[in-house]
Tab-separated table of C-alpha atoms in Angstrom:
chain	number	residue	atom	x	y	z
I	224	UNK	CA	-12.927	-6.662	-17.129
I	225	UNK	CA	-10.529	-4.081	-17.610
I	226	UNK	CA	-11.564	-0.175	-18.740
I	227	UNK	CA	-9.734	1.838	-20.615
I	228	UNK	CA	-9.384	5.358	-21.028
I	229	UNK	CA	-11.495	7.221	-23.424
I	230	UNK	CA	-10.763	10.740	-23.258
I	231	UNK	CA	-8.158	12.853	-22.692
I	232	UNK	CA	-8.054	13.856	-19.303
I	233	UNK	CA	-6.596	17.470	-19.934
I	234	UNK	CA	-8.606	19.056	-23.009
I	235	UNK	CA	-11.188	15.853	-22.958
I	236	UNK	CA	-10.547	15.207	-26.813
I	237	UNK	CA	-10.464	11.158	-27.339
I	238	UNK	CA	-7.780	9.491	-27.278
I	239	UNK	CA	-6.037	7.831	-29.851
I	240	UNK	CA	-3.640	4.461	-29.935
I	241	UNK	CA	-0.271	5.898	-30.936
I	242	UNK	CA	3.423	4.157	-31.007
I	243	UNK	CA	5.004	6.205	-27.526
I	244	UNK	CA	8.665	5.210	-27.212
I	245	UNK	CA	8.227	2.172	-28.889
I	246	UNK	CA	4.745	0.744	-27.137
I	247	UNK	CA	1.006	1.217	-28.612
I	248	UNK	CA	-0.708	3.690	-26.117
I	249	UNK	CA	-3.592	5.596	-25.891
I	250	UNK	CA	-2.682	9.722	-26.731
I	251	UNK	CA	-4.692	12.747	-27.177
I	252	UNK	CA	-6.126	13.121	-30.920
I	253	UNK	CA	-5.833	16.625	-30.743
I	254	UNK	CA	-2.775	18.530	-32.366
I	255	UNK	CA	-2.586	20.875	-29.299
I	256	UNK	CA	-1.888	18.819	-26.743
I	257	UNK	CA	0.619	16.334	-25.407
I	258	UNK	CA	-1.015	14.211	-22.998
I	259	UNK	CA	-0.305	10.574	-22.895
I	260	UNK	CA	-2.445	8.243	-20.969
I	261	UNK	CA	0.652	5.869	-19.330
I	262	UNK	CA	-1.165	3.019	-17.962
I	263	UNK	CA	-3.807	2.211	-15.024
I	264	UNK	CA	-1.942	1.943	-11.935
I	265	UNK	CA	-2.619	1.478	-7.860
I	266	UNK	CA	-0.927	1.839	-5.162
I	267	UNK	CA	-1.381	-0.473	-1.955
I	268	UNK	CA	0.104	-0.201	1.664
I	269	UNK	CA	0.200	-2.565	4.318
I	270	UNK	CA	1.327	-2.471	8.015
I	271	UNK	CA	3.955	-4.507	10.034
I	272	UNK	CA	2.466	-3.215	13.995
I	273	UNK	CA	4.897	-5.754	16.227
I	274	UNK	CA	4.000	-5.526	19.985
I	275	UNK	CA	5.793	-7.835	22.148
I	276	UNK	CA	7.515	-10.281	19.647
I	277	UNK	CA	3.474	-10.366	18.456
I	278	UNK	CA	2.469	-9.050	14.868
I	279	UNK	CA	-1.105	-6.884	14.347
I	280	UNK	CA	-3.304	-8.590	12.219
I	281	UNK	CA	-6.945	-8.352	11.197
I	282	UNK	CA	-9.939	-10.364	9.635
I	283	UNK	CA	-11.344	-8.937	6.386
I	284	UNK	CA	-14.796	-8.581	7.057
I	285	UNK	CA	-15.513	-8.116	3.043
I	286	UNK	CA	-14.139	-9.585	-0.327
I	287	UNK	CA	-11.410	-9.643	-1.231
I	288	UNK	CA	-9.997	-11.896	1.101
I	289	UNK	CA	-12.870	-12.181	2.948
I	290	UNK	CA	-12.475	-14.348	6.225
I	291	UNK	CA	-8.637	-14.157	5.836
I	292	UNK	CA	-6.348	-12.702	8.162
I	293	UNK	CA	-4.067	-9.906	6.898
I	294	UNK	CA	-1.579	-7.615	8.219
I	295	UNK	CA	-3.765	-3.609	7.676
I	296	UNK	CA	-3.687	-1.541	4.978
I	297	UNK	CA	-5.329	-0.146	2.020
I	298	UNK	CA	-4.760	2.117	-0.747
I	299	UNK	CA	-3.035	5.572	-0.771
I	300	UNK	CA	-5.091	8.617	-1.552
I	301	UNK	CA	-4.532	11.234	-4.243
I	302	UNK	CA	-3.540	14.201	-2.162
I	303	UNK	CA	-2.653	12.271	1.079
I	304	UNK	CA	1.236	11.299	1.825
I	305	UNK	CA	1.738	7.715	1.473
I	306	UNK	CA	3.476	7.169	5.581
I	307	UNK	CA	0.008	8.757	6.711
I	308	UNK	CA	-2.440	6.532	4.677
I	309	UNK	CA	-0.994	3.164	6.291
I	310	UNK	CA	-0.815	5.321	9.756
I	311	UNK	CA	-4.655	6.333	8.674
I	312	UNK	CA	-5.464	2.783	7.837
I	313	UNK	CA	-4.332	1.048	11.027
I	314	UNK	CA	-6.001	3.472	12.858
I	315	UNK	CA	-9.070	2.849	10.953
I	316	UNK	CA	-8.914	-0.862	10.927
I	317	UNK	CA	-7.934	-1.725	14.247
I	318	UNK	CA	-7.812	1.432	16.492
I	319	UNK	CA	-4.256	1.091	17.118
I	320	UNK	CA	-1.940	4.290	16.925
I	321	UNK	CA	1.125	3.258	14.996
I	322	UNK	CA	3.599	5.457	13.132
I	323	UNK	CA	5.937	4.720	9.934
I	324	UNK	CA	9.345	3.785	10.000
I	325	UNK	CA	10.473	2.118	7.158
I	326	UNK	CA	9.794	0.385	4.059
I	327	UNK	CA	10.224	-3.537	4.087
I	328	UNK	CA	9.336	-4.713	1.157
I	329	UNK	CA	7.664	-3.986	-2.262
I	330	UNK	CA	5.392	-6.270	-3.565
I	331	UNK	CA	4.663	-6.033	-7.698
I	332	UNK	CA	1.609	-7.471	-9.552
I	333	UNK	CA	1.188	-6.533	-13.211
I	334	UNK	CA	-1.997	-7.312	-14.719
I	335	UNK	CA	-5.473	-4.915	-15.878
I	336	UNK	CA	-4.471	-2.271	-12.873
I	337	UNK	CA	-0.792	-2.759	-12.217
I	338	UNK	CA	-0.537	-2.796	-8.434
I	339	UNK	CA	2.737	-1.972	-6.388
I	340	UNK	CA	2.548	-2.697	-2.763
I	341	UNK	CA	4.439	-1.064	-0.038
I	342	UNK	CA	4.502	-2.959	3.486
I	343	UNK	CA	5.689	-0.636	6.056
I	344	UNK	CA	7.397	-1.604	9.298
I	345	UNK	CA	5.574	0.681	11.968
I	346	UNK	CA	6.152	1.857	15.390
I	347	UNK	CA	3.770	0.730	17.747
I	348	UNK	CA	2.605	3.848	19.928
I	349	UNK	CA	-0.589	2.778	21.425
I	350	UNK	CA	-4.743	1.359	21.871
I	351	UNK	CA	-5.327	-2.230	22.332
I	352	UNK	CA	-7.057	-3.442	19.245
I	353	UNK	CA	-10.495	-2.966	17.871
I	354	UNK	CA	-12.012	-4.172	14.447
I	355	UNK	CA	-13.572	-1.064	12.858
I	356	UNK	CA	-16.828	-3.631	11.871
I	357	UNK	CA	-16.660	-2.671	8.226
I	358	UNK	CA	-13.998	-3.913	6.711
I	359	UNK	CA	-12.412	-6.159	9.703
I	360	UNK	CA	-14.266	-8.288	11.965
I	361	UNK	CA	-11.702	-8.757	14.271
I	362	UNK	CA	-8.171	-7.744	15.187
I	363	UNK	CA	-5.299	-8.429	17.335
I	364	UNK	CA	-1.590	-9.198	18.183
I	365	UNK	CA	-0.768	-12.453	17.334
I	366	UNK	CA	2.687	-14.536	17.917
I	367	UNK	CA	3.780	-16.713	15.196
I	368	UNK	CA	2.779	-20.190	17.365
I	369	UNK	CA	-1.172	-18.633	16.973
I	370	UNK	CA	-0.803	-17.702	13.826
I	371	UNK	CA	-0.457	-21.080	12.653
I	372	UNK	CA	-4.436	-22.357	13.840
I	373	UNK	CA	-5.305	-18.959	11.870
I	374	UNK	CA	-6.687	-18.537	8.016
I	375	UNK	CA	-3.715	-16.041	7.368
I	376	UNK	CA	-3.175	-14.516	3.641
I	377	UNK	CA	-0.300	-16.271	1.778
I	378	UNK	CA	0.988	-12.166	1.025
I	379	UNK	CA	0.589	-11.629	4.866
I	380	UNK	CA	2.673	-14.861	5.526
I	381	UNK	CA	5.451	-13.412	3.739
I	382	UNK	CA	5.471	-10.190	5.319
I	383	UNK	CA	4.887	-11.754	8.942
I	384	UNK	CA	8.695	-13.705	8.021
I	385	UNK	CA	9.750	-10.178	7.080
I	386	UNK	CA	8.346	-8.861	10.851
I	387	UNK	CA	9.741	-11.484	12.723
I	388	UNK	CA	12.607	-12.378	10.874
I	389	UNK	CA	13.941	-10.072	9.040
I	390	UNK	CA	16.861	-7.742	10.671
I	391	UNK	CA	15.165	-4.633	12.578
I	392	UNK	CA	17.566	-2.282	10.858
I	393	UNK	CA	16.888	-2.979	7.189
I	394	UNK	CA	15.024	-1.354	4.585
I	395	UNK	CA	14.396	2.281	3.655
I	396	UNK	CA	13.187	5.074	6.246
I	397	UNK	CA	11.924	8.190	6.140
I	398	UNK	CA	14.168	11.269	5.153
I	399	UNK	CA	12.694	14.191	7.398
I	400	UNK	CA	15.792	15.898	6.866
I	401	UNK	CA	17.314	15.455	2.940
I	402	UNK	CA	20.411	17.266	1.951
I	403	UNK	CA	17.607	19.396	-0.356
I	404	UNK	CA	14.440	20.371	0.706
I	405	UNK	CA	12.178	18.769	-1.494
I	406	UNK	CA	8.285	20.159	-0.513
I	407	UNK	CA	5.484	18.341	-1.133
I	408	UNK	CA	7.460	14.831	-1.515
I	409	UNK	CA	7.700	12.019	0.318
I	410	UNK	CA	11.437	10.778	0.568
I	411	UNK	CA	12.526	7.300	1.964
I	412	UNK	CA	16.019	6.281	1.727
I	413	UNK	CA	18.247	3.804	3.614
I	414	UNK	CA	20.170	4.991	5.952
Protein backbone atom coordinates (compact mmCIF):
# COMPACT_ATOMS: atom_id res chain seq x y z
CA UNK A 1 0.00 0.00 0.00
CA UNK A 2 1.51 3.08 -0.95
CA UNK A 3 0.96 6.65 1.18
CA UNK A 4 0.91 9.68 -0.12
CA UNK A 5 1.60 12.99 1.01
CA UNK A 6 -1.04 15.06 2.58
CA UNK A 7 0.32 18.21 3.64
CA UNK A 8 2.68 20.49 2.74
CA UNK A 9 5.72 19.92 4.46
CA UNK A 10 6.85 23.70 4.67
CA UNK A 11 3.65 25.85 5.76
CA UNK A 12 1.55 22.37 6.40
CA UNK A 13 -1.38 23.65 4.06
CA UNK A 14 -2.72 20.41 1.96
CA UNK A 15 -1.62 19.67 -0.91
CA UNK A 16 -3.15 19.82 -4.08
CA UNK A 17 -2.73 17.60 -7.54
CA UNK A 18 -1.38 20.17 -9.99
CA UNK A 19 0.13 19.70 -13.75
CA UNK A 20 4.29 20.39 -12.70
CA UNK A 21 6.27 20.38 -15.94
CA UNK A 22 3.96 18.37 -17.63
CA UNK A 23 3.17 15.45 -14.79
CA UNK A 24 0.08 15.48 -12.18
CA UNK A 25 1.76 16.08 -8.70
CA UNK A 26 0.84 16.85 -5.45
CA UNK A 27 1.62 21.01 -4.66
CA UNK A 28 0.90 23.26 -1.87
CA UNK A 29 -2.82 24.81 -2.06
CA UNK A 30 -1.69 27.83 -0.64
CA UNK A 31 -0.90 31.00 -2.88
CA UNK A 32 2.24 31.75 -0.75
CA UNK A 33 4.19 29.06 -1.21
CA UNK A 34 6.04 27.02 -3.79
CA UNK A 35 6.60 23.71 -2.48
CA UNK A 36 6.21 20.73 -4.64
CA UNK A 37 6.06 17.31 -3.21
CA UNK A 38 8.49 15.40 -6.09
CA UNK A 39 7.95 11.86 -5.38
CA UNK A 40 8.71 9.19 -2.45
CA UNK A 41 12.15 8.13 -2.83
CA UNK A 42 14.97 5.79 -0.86
CA UNK A 43 18.15 5.39 -0.97
CA UNK A 44 19.95 1.90 -0.37
CA UNK A 45 23.74 0.97 0.02
CA UNK A 46 25.38 -2.18 -0.06
CA UNK A 47 29.00 -3.39 0.56
CA UNK A 48 31.57 -5.31 -1.65
CA UNK A 49 34.28 -6.30 1.71
CA UNK A 50 36.79 -8.80 -0.48
CA UNK A 51 39.40 -10.46 1.84
CA UNK A 52 41.57 -12.90 0.24
CA UNK A 53 39.90 -13.47 -3.24
CA UNK A 54 36.74 -14.11 -0.53
CA UNK A 55 33.60 -11.70 -0.57
CA UNK A 56 31.77 -10.57 3.05
CA UNK A 57 28.46 -11.72 3.19
CA UNK A 58 25.73 -12.05 5.80
CA UNK A 59 22.38 -13.92 6.66
CA UNK A 60 19.33 -11.67 7.12
CA UNK A 61 18.10 -12.58 10.31
CA UNK A 62 14.58 -10.64 9.48
CA UNK A 63 12.25 -10.08 6.38
CA UNK A 64 12.97 -9.01 3.81
CA UNK A 65 15.09 -11.58 2.60
CA UNK A 66 14.97 -13.39 5.51
CA UNK A 67 17.32 -16.56 5.53
CA UNK A 68 19.11 -15.20 2.39
CA UNK A 69 22.57 -14.33 2.15
CA UNK A 70 23.44 -10.76 1.08
CA UNK A 71 26.39 -8.69 0.65
CA UNK A 72 25.72 -5.59 3.98
CA UNK A 73 24.07 -2.63 3.77
CA UNK A 74 21.12 -0.59 4.52
CA UNK A 75 19.72 2.70 3.98
CA UNK A 76 21.45 6.15 4.14
CA UNK A 77 20.43 8.56 6.84
CA UNK A 78 19.17 12.12 6.50
CA UNK A 79 22.09 14.05 7.87
CA UNK A 80 24.74 11.23 7.59
CA UNK A 81 27.20 11.11 4.35
CA UNK A 82 26.34 8.31 2.19
CA UNK A 83 30.47 6.54 2.20
CA UNK A 84 29.89 6.49 6.14
CA UNK A 85 26.40 4.79 6.28
CA UNK A 86 27.69 1.58 4.26
CA UNK A 87 31.10 2.00 6.47
CA UNK A 88 28.40 2.30 9.56
CA UNK A 89 26.45 -0.61 8.27
CA UNK A 90 29.23 -3.18 7.87
CA UNK A 91 30.38 -2.33 11.02
CA UNK A 92 27.04 -2.87 12.43
CA UNK A 93 26.23 -6.01 10.63
CA UNK A 94 29.24 -7.92 10.78
CA UNK A 95 31.86 -6.14 13.00
CA UNK A 96 34.20 -5.75 10.26
CA UNK A 97 36.05 -2.28 9.77
CA UNK A 98 35.90 -1.52 6.09
CA UNK A 99 36.24 1.85 4.36
CA UNK A 100 34.74 3.22 0.88
CA UNK A 101 36.40 3.30 -2.24
CA UNK A 102 34.32 3.39 -5.02
CA UNK A 103 31.04 3.05 -6.50
CA UNK A 104 30.36 -0.22 -8.60
CA UNK A 105 27.24 -0.21 -9.59
CA UNK A 106 23.74 1.44 -9.29
CA UNK A 107 20.93 -0.58 -9.03
CA UNK A 108 17.25 1.21 -9.99
CA UNK A 109 13.76 -0.05 -8.94
CA UNK A 110 10.80 2.22 -9.65
CA UNK A 111 7.68 1.34 -8.06
CA UNK A 112 5.44 2.97 -4.67
CA UNK A 113 9.03 4.22 -3.08
CA UNK A 114 11.43 4.51 -5.97
CA UNK A 115 14.62 2.92 -4.68
CA UNK A 116 18.23 3.62 -6.10
CA UNK A 117 20.89 1.39 -4.83
CA UNK A 118 24.50 2.13 -4.51
CA UNK A 119 26.93 -1.00 -4.01
CA UNK A 120 30.20 0.21 -2.88
CA UNK A 121 33.51 -1.56 -3.39
CA UNK A 122 35.23 -1.24 0.17
CA UNK A 123 38.59 -1.54 1.60
CA UNK A 124 38.95 -4.17 3.94
CA UNK A 125 40.82 -2.74 7.15
CA UNK A 126 40.06 -5.16 9.81
CA UNK A 127 37.85 -7.69 12.67
CA UNK A 128 37.06 -11.14 11.71
CA UNK A 129 33.34 -11.32 11.31
CA UNK A 130 30.49 -11.24 13.72
CA UNK A 131 26.62 -11.21 13.02
CA UNK A 132 25.23 -8.27 15.03
CA UNK A 133 22.07 -10.93 16.08
CA UNK A 134 19.44 -8.49 14.92
CA UNK A 135 19.36 -8.19 11.63
CA UNK A 136 22.10 -10.99 10.55
CA UNK A 137 22.43 -14.30 11.98
CA UNK A 138 25.56 -15.00 10.64
CA UNK A 139 28.44 -13.58 8.64
CA UNK A 140 31.57 -14.32 6.90
CA UNK A 141 34.07 -14.35 3.93
CA UNK A 142 33.05 -16.57 1.47
CA UNK A 143 34.89 -17.68 -1.99
CA UNK A 144 32.76 -18.09 -4.93
CA UNK A 145 33.16 -22.29 -4.82
CA UNK A 146 31.08 -21.84 -1.13
CA UNK A 147 28.95 -19.59 -2.26
CA UNK A 148 27.39 -21.90 -4.52
CA UNK A 149 25.91 -24.58 -1.45
CA UNK A 150 24.65 -21.04 -0.01
CA UNK A 151 20.89 -19.38 -0.26
CA UNK A 152 22.56 -16.16 -1.77
CA UNK A 153 20.19 -13.09 -3.01
CA UNK A 154 19.82 -13.03 -6.84
CA UNK A 155 20.87 -8.82 -6.32
CA UNK A 156 23.89 -10.12 -4.23
CA UNK A 157 24.78 -12.63 -7.08
CA UNK A 158 25.18 -9.86 -9.36
CA UNK A 159 27.23 -7.76 -7.30
CA UNK A 160 29.47 -10.83 -6.09
CA UNK A 161 30.32 -11.09 -10.37
CA UNK A 162 30.96 -7.36 -10.01
CA UNK A 163 33.56 -8.23 -6.78
CA UNK A 164 35.21 -10.92 -8.33
CA UNK A 165 35.04 -10.12 -11.76
CA UNK A 166 34.82 -6.99 -12.52
CA UNK A 167 38.27 -4.90 -13.15
CA UNK A 168 39.63 -3.50 -9.64
CA UNK A 169 40.09 -0.08 -11.19
CA UNK A 170 36.59 0.71 -12.43
CA UNK A 171 33.87 2.73 -11.25
CA UNK A 172 33.64 6.10 -9.49
CA UNK A 173 35.74 7.06 -6.23
CA UNK A 174 35.71 9.45 -3.86
CA UNK A 175 36.85 13.13 -4.66
CA UNK A 176 38.56 14.29 -1.28
CA UNK A 177 40.21 16.82 -3.20
CA UNK A 178 37.74 18.54 -6.18
CA UNK A 179 39.04 21.36 -8.24
CA UNK A 180 36.17 23.43 -5.96
CA UNK A 181 35.55 22.96 -2.57
CA UNK A 182 32.18 21.92 -2.36
CA UNK A 183 31.20 21.65 1.76
CA UNK A 184 28.76 19.60 2.93
CA UNK A 185 28.69 17.27 -0.37
CA UNK A 186 29.63 14.12 -1.10
CA UNK A 187 31.55 13.95 -4.54
CA UNK A 188 32.45 10.65 -6.41
CA UNK A 189 33.89 10.81 -9.76
CA UNK A 190 36.04 8.46 -11.89
CA UNK A 191 39.24 9.00 -11.96
Amino acid sequence: MSRMAKYCMSCGHELQQREIDGIMRLACGSADCSYVHWGNYSIGVGALVLKEDKVLLVRRAQEPGKGYWTNPGGYIEQLEPIHETIEREVLEESGVEAVASRIVAVRDQPRGIHNVYLAFAMDYIAGEPVPDGVEVDAAGFFSLEEMQSMNVAGLTQWLVDIALKGDKNAGLAIDTNPVVPLQGYGLFRVM
